[in-house]
Coordinates of C-alpha atoms and ligand atoms in Angstrom, one line a residue:
X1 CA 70.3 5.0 141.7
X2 CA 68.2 1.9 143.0
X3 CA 67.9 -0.7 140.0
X4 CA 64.1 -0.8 138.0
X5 CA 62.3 -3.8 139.5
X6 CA 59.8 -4.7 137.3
X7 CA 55.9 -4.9 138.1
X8 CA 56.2 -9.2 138.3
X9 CA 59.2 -8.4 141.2
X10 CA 56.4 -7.1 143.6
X11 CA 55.1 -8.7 146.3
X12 CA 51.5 -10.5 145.0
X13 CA 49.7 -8.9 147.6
X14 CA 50.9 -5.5 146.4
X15 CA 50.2 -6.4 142.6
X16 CA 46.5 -7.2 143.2
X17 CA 46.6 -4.0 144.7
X18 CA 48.3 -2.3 142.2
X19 CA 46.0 -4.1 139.7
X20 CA 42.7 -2.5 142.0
X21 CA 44.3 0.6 141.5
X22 CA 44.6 0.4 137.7
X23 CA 40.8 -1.2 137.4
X24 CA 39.3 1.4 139.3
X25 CA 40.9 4.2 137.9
X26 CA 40.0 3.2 134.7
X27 CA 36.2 3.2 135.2
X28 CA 35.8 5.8 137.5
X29 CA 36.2 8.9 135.3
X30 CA 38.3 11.7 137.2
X31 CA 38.4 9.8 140.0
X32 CA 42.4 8.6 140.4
X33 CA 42.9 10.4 143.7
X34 CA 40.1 9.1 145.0
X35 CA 40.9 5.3 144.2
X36 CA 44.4 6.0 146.0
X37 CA 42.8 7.6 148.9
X38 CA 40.4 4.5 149.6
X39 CA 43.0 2.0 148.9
X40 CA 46.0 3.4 151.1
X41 CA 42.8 3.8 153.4
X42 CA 42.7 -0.4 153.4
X43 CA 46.1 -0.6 153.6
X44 CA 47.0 1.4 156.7
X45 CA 43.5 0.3 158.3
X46 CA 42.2 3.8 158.3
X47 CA 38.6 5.0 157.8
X48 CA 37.7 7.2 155.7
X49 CA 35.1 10.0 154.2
X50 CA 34.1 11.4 151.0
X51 CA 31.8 14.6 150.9
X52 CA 30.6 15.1 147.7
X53 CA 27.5 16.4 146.2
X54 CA 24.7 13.5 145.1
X55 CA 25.8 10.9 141.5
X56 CA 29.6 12.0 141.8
X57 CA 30.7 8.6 142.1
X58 CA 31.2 8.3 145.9
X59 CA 28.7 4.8 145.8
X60 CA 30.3 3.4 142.8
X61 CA 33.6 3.7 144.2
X62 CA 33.0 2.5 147.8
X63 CA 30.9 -0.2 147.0
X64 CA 33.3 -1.4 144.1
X65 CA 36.3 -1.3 146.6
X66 CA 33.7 -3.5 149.4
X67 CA 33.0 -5.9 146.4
X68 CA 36.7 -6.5 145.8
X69 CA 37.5 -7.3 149.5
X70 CA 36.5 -10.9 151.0
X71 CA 35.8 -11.1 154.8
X72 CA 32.4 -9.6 156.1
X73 CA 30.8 -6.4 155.3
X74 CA 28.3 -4.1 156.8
X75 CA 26.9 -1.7 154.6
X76 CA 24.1 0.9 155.4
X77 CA 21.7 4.2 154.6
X78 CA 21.5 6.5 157.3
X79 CA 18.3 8.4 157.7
X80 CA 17.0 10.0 160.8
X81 CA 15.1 6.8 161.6
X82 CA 17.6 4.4 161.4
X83 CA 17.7 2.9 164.4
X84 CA 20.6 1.5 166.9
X85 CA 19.0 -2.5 166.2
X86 CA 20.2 -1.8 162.3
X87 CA 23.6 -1.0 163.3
X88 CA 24.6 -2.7 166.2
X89 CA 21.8 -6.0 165.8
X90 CA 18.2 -6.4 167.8
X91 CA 18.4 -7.3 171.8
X92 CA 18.5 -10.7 171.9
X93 CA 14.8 -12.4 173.4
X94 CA 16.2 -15.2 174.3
X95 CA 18.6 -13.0 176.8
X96 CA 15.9 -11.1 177.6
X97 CA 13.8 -13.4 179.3
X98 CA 17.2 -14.7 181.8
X99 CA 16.3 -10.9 182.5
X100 CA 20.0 -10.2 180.4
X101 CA 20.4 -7.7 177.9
X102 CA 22.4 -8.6 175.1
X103 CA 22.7 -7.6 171.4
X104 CA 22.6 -10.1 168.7
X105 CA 25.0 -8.5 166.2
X106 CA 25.7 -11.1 164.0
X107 CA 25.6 -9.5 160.3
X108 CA 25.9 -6.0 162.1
X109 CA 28.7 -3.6 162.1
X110 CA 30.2 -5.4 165.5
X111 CA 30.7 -8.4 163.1
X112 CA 32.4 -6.8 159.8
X113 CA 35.3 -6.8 158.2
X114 CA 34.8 -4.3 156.4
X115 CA 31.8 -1.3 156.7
X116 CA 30.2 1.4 154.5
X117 CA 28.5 3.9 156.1
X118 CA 26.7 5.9 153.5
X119 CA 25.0 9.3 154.6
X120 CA 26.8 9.1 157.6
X121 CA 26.3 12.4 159.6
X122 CA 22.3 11.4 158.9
X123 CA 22.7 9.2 162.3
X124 CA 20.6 9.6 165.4
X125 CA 22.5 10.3 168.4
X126 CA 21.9 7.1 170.2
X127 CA 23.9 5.6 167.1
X128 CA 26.7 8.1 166.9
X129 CA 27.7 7.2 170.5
X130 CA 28.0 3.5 169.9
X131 CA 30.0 4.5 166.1
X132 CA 32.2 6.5 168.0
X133 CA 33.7 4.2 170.6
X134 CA 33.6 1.3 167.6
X135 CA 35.7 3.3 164.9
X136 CA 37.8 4.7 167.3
X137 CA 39.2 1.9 169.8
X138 CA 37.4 -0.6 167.7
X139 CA 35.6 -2.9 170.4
X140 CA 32.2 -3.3 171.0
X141 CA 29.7 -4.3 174.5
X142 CA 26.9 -5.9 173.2
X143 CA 25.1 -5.4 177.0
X144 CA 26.9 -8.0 178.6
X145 CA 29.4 -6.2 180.3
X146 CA 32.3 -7.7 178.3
X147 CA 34.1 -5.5 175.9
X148 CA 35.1 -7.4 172.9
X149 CA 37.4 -6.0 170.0
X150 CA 35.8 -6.0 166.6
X151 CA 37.1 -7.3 163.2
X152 CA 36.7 -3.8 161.5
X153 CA 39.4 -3.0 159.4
X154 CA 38.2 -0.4 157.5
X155 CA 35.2 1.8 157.6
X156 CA 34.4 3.8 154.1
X157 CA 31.9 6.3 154.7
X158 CA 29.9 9.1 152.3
X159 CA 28.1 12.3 152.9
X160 CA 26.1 14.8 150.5
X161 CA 28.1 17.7 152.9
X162 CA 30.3 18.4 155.8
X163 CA 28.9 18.2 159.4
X164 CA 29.0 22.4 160.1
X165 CA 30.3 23.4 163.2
X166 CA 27.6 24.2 165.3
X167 CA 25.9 20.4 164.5
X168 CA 27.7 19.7 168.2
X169 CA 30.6 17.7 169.5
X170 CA 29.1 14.4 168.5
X171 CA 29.0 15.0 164.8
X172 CA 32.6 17.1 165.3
X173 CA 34.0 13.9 167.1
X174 CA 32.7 11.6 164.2
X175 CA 34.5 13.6 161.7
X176 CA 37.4 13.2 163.6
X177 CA 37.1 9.5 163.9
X178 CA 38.0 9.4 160.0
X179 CA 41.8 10.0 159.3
X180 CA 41.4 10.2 155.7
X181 CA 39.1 12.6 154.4
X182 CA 38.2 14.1 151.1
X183 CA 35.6 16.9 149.1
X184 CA 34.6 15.1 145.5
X185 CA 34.3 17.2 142.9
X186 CA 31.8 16.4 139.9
X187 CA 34.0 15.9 136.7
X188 CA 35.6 18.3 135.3
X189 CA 37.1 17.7 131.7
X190 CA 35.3 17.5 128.8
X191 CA 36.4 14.1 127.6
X192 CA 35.3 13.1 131.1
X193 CA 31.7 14.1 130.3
X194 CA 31.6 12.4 127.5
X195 CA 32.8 9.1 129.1
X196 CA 29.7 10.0 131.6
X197 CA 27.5 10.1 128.7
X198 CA 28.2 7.5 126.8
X199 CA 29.7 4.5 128.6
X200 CA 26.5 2.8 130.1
X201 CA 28.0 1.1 132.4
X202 CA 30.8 3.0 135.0
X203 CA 30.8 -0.1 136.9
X204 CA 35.0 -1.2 137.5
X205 CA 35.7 -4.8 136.4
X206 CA 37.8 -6.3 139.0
X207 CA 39.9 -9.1 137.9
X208 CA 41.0 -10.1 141.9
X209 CA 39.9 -10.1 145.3
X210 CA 41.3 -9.4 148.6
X211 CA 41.0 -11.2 152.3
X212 CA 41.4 -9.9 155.2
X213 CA 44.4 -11.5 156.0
X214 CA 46.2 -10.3 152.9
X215 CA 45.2 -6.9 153.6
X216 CA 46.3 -7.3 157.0
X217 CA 49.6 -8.6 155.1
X218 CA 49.8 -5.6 153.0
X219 CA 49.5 -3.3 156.6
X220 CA 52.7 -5.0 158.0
X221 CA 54.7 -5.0 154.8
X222 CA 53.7 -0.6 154.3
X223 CA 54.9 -0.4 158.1
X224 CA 57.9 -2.1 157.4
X225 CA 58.6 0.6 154.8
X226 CA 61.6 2.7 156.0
X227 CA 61.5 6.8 155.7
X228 CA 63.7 8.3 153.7
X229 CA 65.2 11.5 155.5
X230 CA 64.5 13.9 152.8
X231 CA 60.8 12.7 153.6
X232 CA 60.9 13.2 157.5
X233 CA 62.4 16.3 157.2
X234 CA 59.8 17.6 154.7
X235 CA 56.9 16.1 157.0
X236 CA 58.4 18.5 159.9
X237 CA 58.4 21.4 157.8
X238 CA 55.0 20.4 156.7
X239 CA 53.7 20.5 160.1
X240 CA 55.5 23.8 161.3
X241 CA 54.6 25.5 158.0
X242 CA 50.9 24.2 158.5
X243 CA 51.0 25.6 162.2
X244 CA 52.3 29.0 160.7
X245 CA 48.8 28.9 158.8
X246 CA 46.8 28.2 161.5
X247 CA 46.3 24.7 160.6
X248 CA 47.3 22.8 163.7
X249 CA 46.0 18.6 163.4
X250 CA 45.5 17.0 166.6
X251 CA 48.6 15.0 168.0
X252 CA 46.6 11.9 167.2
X253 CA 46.1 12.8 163.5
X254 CA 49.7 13.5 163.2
X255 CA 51.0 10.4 164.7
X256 CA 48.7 8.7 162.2
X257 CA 49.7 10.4 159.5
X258 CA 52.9 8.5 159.1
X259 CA 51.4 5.0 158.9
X260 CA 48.9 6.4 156.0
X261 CA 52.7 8.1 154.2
X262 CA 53.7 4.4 154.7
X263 CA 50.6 2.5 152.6
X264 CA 50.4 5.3 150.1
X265 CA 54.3 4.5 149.7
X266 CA 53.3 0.8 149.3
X267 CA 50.6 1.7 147.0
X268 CA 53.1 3.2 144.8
X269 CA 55.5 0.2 144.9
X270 CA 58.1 2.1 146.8
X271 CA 60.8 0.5 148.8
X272 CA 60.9 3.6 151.1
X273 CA 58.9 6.6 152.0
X274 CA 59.9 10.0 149.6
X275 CA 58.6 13.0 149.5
X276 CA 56.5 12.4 146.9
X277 CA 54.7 10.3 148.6
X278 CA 53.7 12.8 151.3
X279 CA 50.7 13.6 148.7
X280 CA 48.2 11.6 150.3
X281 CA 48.6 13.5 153.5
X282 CA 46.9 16.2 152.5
X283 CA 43.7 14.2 153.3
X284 CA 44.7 14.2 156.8
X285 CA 46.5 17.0 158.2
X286 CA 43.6 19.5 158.7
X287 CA 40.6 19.8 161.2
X288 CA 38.3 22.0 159.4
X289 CA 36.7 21.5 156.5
X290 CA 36.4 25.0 155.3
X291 CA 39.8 26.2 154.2
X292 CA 42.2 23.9 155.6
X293 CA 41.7 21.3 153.3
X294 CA 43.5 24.0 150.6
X295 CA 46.3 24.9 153.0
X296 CA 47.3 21.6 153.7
X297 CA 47.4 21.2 150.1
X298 CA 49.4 24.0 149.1
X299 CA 51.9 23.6 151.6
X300 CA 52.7 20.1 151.2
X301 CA 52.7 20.6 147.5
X302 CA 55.3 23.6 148.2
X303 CA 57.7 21.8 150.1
X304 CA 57.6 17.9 149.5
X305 CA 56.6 18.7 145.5
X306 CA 54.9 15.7 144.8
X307 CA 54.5 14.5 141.4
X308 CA 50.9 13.7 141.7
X309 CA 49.7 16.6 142.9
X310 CA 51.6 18.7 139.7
X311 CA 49.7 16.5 137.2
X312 CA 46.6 17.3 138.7
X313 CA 47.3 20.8 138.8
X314 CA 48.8 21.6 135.1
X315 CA 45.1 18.9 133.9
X316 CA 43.3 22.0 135.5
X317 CA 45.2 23.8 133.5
X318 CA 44.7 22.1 130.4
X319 CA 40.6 22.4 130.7
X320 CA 41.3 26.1 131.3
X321 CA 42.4 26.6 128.7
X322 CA 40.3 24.6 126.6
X323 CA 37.3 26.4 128.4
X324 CA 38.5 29.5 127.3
X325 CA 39.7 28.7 123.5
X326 CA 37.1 29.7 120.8
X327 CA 38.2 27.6 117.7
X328 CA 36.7 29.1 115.0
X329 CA 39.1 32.4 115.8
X330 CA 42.4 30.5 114.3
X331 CA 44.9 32.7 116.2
X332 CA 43.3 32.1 119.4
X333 CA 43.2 28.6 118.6
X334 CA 46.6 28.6 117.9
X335 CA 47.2 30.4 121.3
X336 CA 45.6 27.5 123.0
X337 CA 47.8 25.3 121.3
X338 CA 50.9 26.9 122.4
X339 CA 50.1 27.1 126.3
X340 CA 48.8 23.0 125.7
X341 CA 52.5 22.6 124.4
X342 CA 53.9 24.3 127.4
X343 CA 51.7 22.3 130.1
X344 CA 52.8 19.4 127.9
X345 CA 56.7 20.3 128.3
X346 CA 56.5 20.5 131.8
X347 CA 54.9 17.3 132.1
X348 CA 57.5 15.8 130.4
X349 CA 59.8 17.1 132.6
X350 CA 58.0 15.4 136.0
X351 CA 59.6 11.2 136.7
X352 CA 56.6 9.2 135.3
X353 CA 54.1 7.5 137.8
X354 CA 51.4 6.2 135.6
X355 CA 49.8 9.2 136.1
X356 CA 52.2 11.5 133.9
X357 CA 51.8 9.3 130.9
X358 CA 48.3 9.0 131.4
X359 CA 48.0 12.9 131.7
X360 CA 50.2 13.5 128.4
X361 CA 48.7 11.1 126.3
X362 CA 45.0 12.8 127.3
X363 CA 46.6 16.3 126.2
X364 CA 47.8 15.1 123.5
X365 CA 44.2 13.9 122.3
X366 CA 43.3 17.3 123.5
X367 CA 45.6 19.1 121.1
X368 CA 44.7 17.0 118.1
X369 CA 40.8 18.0 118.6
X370 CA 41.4 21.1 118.8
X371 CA 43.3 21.2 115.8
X372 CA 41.0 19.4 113.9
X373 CA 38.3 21.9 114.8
X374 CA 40.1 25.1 114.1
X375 CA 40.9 23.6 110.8
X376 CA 36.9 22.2 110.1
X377 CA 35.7 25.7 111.7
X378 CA 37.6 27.9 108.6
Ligands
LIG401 N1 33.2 9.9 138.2 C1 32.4 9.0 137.8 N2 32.8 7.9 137.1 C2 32.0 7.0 136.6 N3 30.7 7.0 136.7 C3 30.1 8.0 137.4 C4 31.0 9.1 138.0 N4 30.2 9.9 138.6 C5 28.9 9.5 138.5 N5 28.9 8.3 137.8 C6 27.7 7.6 137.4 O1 26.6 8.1 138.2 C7 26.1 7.0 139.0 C8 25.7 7.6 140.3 O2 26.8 7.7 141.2 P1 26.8 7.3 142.7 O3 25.5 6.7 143.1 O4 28.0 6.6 143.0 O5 26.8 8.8 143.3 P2 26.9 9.3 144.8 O6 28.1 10.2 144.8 O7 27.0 8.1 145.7 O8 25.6 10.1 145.0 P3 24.7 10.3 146.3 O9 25.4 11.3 147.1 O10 23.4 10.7 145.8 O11 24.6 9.0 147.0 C9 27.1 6.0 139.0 O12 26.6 4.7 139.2 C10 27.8 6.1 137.7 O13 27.0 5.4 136.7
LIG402 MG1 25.7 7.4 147.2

């Protein structure tokens, strides 16, 4: 067994990001999954997409993660009249006049660090061809013929729904150009809405910041991250059982998968890549967004079991049950009770990651409310 390191042993890039996680997680109600996905999203230098329907959270989060990191930023609302000058800068008159046609992008997504795209499949075509080529190979011609790379490390974007199929290649090819990609759900436990309700403000207090260069520090230590071979092995059989369900990831996506394994691995302290930590690529190996998403889940919760993915399950649970308890009947009240006491034993029997203690401390609020109210209710 490796020794415990404790939390002051870590690397101090990795503690402010383990400190980001905590913070964010904290404010944003329901929302741990998708704090992990945008920060191992930094970390590996991916972009990413959350689909989710309107005042879910998607904002809050991705601006809260733009306001954490230093370097430049490029934020924007598409409509259909944005125009190419928003993104990519006005031509430059100056130029213009030497009978040259140049951009000026200073300020514009050419120039950022960092870049939230917020209604994203909302852009015009013109715009969607110049995105493309920038996300992907991450260089930009401003007119003059010379293809310079751009800063962009990571690129957050939102949408109210997924681009459907027949939208064209263009929209099919930006959904592509995000690695990591999520559905939000609205909340879904009843503590949750009551957080919602009565916290006026959600907004995450962040007690650090990040540069560039320390995220670019945080992307060589999570490559340098060995794999485990319980961990290869499980991301083969991943991929062939994935292929068995007709969910085949382009090569690309699959190559990139292992770098995002590596910086959800570093998100989570680890000193190697586990099984466990195959969790988070659940948000990449699928193309479509209709059932694949599901399948990819299942099947890596099936074979690499990761701990994560459990807790969130047996919560669902919980608020099932809940849903369906009527206190003021006491035996089904003490029914409810029971199966909360068996989600609770098999929590306690998963290795603790934060998560699992958070999850049996909520339950166990859970179970004393409901006592209290089949007791008040007779
Ligand atoms: N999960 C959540 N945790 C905390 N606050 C939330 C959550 N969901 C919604 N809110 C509250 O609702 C507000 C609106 O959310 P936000 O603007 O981030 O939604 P959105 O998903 O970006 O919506 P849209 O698709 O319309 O842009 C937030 O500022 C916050 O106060
Ligand atoms: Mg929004």
């Amino acid at each position: 067994m490796k020794p415990y390191r404790p939390p002051s042993d870590l690397h101090p890039v990795r503690e402010k990001f383990a400190a980001a996680r905590k913070e964010l997680s904290a404010a944003l109600i329901e929302r741990e999954d998708e704090v992990d996905l945008v920060l191992t999203a930094l970390v590996a230098n991916e972009h990413v997409l959350l689909v989710g329907p309107p005042g879910c959270g998607k904002s809050l989060l991705l601006d809260s993660l733009l306001s954490w990191t230093g370097g430049s930023k490029f934020s924007i609302l598409f409509t259909k009249y944005t125009t190419p000058e928003e993104v990519v800068g006005p031509v430059s008159l100056g130029a213009l006049k030497a009978d040259k046609y140049v951009r000026v992008t200073i300020g514009k997504l050419p120039e950022a660090d960092f870049a939230f795209l917020d209604e994203v499949y909302k852009a015009s075509s013109a715009i969607l061809n110049v995105m493309l080529k920038l996300l992907n190979e991450r260089v930009y011609d401003a007119g003059d013929g010379v293809i310079r790379a751009v800063p962009l490390k990571l690129c957050v974007a939102a949408s109210n729904e997924w681009a459907s199929p027949d939208t064209g290649k263009e929209l099919a090819a930006l959904s592509d150009r995000f690695l990591l990609r999520k559905s939000v759900s609205p909340i879904r436990s009843q503590a949750g809405r009551q957080k919602l309700l009565w916290t006026r403000d959600h907004a995450p207090k962040l007690s650090t910041t990040v540069s560039p260069s320390e995220v670019e520090e945080a992307r060589r230590h999570a490559l340098s991250l060995p794999w485990s071979g319980e961990a290869r092995e499980a991301l083969e059989v991943i991929l062939k059982e994935l292929a068995k369900e007709g969910v085949q990831p382009g090569d690309r996506r699959q190559f990139k998968t292992v770098g995002v394994v590596q910086a959800f691995a570093y998100l989570c302290g680890a000193d190697e890549v586990l099984p466990e930590h195959l969790e988070v690529a659940q948000h990449c190996l699928w193309d479509s967004p209709e059932e694949q998403p599901q399948k990819a889940a299942q099947v890596i919760a099936r074979v690499a079991n990761p701990v994560g993915m459990r807790v969130t399950q047996l919560l669902l649970e919980v608020e099932q049950v809940l849903a369906a308890a009527d206190v003021r009947n006491l035996a089904d009240a003490a029914k409810a009770a029971a199966k909360l006491a068996e989600i609770d034993k098999q929590l306690s029997t998963l290795k603790g990651n934060g998560r699992v203690e958070k999850a049996r401390l909520y339950l166990k609020e859970q179970l004393r409310k409901l006592k209290l109210a089949s007791i008040e209710a007779v």
